[in-house]
PDB file of C-alpha atoms in Angstrom:
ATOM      1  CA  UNK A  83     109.479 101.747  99.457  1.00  0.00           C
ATOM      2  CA  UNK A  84     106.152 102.272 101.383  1.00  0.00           C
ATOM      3  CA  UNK A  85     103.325  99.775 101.906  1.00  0.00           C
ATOM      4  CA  UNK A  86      99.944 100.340 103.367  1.00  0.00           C
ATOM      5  CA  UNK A  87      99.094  98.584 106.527  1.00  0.00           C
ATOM      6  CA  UNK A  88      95.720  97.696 108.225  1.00  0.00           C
ATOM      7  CA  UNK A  89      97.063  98.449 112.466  1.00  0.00           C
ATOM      8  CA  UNK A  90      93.364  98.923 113.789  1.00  0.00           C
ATOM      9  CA  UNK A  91      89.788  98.762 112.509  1.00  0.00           C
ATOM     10  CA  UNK A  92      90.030 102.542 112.100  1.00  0.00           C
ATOM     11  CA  UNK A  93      93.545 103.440 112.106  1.00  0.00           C
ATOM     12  CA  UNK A  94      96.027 103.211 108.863  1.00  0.00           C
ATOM     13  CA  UNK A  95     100.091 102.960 109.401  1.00  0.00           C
ATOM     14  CA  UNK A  96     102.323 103.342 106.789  1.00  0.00           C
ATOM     15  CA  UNK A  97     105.280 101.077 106.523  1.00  0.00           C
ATOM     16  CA  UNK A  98     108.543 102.985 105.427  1.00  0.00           C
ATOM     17  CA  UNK A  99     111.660 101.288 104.612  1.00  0.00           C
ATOM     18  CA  UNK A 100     114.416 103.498 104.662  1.00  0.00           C
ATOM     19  CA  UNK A 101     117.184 102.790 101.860  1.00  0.00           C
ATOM     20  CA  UNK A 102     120.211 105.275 103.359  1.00  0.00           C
ATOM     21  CA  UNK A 103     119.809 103.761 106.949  1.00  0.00           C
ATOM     22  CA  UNK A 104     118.257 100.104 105.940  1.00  0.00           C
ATOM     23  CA  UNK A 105     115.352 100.439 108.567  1.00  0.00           C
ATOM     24  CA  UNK A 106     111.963 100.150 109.236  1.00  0.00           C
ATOM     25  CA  UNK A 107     109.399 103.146 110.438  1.00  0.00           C
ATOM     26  CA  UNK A 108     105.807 103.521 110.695  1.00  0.00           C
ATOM     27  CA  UNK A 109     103.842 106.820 109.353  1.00  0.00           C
ATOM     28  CA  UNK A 110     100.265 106.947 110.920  1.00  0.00           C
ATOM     29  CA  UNK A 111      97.570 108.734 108.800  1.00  0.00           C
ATOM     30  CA  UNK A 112      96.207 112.283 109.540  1.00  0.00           C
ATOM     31  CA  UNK A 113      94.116 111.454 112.741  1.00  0.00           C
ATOM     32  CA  UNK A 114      90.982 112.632 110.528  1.00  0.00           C
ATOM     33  CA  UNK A 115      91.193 109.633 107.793  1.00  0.00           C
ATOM     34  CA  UNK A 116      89.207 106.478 109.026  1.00  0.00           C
ATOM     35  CA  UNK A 117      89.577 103.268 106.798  1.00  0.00           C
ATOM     36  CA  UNK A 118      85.762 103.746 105.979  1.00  0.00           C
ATOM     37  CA  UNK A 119      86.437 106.612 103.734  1.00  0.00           C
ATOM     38  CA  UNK A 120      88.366 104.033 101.476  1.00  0.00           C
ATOM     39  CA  UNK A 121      92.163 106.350 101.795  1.00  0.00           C
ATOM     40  CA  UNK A 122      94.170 105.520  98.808  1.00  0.00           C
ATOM     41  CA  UNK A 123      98.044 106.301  98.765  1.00  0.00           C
ATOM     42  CA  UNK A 124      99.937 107.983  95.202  1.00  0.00           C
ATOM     43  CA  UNK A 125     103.069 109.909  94.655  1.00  0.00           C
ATOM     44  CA  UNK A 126     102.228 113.599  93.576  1.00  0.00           C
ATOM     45  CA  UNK A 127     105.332 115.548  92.393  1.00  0.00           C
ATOM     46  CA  UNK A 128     107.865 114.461  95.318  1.00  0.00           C
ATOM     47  CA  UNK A 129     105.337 114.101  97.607  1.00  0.00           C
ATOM     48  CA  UNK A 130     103.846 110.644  98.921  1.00  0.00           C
ATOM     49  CA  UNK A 131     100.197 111.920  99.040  1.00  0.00           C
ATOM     50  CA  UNK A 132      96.836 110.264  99.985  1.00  0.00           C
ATOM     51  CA  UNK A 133      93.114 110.811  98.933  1.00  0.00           C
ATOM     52  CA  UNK A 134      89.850 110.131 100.656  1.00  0.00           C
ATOM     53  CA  UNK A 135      86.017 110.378  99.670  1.00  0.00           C
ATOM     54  CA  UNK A 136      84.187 111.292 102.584  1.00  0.00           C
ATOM     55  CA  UNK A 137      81.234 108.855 103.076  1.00  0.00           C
ATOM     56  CA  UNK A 138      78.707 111.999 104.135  1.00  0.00           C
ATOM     57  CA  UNK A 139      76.010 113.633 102.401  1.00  0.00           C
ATOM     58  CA  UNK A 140      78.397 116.209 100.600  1.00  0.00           C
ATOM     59  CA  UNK A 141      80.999 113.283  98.666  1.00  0.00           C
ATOM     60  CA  UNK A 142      83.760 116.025  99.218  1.00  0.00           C
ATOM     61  CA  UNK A 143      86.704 114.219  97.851  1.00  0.00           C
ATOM     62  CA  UNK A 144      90.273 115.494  99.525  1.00  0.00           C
ATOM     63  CA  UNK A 145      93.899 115.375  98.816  1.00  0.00           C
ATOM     64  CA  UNK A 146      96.345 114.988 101.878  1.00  0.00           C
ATOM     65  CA  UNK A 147     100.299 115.557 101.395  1.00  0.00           C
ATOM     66  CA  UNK A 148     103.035 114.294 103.639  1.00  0.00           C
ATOM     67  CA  UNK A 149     105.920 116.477 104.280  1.00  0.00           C
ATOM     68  CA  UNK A 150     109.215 115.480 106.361  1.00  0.00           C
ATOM     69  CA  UNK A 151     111.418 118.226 108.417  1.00  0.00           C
ATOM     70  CA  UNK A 152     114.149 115.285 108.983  1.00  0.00           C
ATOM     71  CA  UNK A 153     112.792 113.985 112.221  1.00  0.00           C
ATOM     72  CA  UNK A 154     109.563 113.593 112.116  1.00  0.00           C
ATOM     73  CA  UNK A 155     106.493 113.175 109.110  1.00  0.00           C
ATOM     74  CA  UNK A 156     103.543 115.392 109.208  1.00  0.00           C
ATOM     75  CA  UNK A 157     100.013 115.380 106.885  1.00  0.00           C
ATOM     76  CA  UNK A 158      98.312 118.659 105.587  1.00  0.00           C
ATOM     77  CA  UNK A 159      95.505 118.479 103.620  1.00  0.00           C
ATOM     78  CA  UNK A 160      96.313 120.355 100.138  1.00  0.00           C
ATOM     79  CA  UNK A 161      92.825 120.846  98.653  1.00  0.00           C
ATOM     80  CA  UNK A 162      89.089 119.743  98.939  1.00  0.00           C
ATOM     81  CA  UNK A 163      86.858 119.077  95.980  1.00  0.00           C
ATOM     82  CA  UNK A 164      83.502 119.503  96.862  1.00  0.00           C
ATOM     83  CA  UNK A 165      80.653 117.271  95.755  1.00  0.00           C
ATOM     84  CA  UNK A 166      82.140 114.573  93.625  1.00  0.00           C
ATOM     85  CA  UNK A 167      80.071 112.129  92.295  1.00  0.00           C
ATOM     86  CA  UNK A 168      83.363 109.844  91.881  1.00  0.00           C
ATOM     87  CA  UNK A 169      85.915 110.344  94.385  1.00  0.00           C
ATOM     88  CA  UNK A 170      87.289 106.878  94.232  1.00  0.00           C
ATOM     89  CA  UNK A 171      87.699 107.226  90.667  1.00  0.00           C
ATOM     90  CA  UNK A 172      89.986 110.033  90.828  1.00  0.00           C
ATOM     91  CA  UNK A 173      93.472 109.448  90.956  1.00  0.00           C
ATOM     92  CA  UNK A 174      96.320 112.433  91.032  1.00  0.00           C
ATOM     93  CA  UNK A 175      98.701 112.195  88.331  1.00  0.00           C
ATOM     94  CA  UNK A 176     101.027 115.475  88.476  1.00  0.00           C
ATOM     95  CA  UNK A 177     100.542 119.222  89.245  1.00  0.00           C
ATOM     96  CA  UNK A 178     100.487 121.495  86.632  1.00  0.00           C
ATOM     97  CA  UNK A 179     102.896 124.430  86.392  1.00  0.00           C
ATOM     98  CA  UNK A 180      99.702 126.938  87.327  1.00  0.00           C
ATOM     99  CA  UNK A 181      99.214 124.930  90.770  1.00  0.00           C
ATOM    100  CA  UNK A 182      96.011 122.818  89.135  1.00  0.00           C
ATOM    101  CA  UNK A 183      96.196 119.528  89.884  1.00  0.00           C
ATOM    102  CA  UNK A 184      95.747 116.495  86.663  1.00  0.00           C
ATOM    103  CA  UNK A 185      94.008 113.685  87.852  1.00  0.00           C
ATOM    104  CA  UNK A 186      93.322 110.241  86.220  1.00  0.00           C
ATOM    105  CA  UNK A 187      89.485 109.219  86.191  1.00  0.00           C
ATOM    106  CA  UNK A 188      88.015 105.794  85.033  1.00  0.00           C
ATOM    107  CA  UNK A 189      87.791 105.141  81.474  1.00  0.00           C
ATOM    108  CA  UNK A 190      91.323 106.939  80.876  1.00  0.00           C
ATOM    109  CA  UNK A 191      89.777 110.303  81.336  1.00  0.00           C
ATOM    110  CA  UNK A 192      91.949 112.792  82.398  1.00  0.00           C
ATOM    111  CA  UNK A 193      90.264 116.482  84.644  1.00  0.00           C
ATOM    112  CA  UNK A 194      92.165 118.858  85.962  1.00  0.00           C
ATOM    113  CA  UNK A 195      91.228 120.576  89.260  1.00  0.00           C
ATOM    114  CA  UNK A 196      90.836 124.423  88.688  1.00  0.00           C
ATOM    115  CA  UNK A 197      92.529 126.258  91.564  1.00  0.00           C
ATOM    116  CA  UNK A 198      91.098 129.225  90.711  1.00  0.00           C
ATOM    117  CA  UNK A 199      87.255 128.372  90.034  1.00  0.00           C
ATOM    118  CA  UNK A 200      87.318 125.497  92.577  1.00  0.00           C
ATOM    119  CA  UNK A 201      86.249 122.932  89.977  1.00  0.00           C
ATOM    120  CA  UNK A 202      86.776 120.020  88.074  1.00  0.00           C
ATOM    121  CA  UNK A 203      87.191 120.384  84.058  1.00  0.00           C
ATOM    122  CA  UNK A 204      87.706 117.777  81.382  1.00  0.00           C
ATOM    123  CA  UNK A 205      90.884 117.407  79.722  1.00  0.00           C
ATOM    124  CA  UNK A 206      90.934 116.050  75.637  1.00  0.00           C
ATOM    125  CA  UNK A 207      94.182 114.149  74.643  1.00  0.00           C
ATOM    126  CA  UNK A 208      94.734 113.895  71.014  1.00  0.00           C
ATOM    127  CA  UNK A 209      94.516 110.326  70.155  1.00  0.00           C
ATOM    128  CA  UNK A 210      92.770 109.156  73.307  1.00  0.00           C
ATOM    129  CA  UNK A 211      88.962 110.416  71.852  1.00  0.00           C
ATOM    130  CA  UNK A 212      87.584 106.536  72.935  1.00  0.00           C
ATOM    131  CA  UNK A 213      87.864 105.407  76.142  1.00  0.00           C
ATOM    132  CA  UNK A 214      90.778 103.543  77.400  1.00  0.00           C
ATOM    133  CA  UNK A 215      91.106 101.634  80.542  1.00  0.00           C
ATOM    134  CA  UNK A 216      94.049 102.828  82.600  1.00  0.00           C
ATOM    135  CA  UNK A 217      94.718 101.364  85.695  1.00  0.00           C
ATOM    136  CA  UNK A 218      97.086 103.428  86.819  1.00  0.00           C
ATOM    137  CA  UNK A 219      99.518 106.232  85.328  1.00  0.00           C
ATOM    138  CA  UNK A 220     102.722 107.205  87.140  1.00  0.00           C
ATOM    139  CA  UNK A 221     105.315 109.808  86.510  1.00  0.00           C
ATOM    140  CA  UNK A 222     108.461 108.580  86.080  1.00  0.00           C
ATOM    141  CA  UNK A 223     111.528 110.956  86.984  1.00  0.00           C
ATOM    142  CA  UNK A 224     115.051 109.524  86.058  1.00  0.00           C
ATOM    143  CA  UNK A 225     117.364 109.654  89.318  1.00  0.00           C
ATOM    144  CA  UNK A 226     121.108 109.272  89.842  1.00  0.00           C
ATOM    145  CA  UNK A 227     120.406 107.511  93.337  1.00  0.00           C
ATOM    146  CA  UNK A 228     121.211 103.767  93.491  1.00  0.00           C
ATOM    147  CA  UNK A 229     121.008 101.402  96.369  1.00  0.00           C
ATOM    148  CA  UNK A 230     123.859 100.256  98.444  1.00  0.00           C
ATOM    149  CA  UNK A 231     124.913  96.985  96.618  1.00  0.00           C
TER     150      UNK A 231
END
């Protein structure tokens, strides 16, 4: 279970309950992600990832990844869109067996992220021609884990 937590007018920390040892830690963002570029948290794949819209000039929209080595978290940024119009809109969904990424965008309008040309394209669904209002979509992945009772 994570949680997003507010620490310092420019500084985010990640609250991480632990299920195996039953304890507490806190994950600080990458030290490049200020709370004015409105970071939002999602799951990509088995990754807890994180996005940000820069609030410059260019709108360069970014996806940051969190990996663990067993002691210690670290961030890496995984790819930067350049010039998006809306960032905030844009929410990762899964990657696709190519390395492009699906993404969610208002309206329940799904784009996938062209690793190759660097760019955005739409995606048509069969059955989803008008637009829907998604809030969210999330993977699910069945697990044999189960909490200590």
């Amino acid at each position: 279970m994570t949680d997003l937590c507010n620490t310092s007018p420019n500084d985010f920390t990640i609250v991480h309950f632990c299920l195996e040892k039953e304890k507490f830690q806190e994950i600080l963002f990458p030290d490049r992600i200020k709370s004015r570029e409105d970071p939002a948290l999602c799951a990509l794949g088995e990754n807890l990832c994180l996005t940000r819209l820069h609030n410059d000039s260019r709108r360069d929209f970014e996806v940051w990844y969190m990996t663990n080595n067993g002691t210690s978290y670290s961030w890496s940024k995984m790819l930067t869109v350049p010039s998006v119009h809306c960032g905030r809109c844009l929410r990762p969904v899964s990657f696709m067996k190519n390395g492009d990424i699906l993404f969610l965008r208002f309206k329940g309008e799904f784009v996938v992220y062209n690793s190759k040309r660097h760019k955005l394209e739409e995606v048509k669904v069969a059955g989803l021609e008008a637009p829907l209002y998604f809030n969210w979509v999330v993977p699910y992945f069945e697990s044999l884990f189960s909490p200590k009772s």
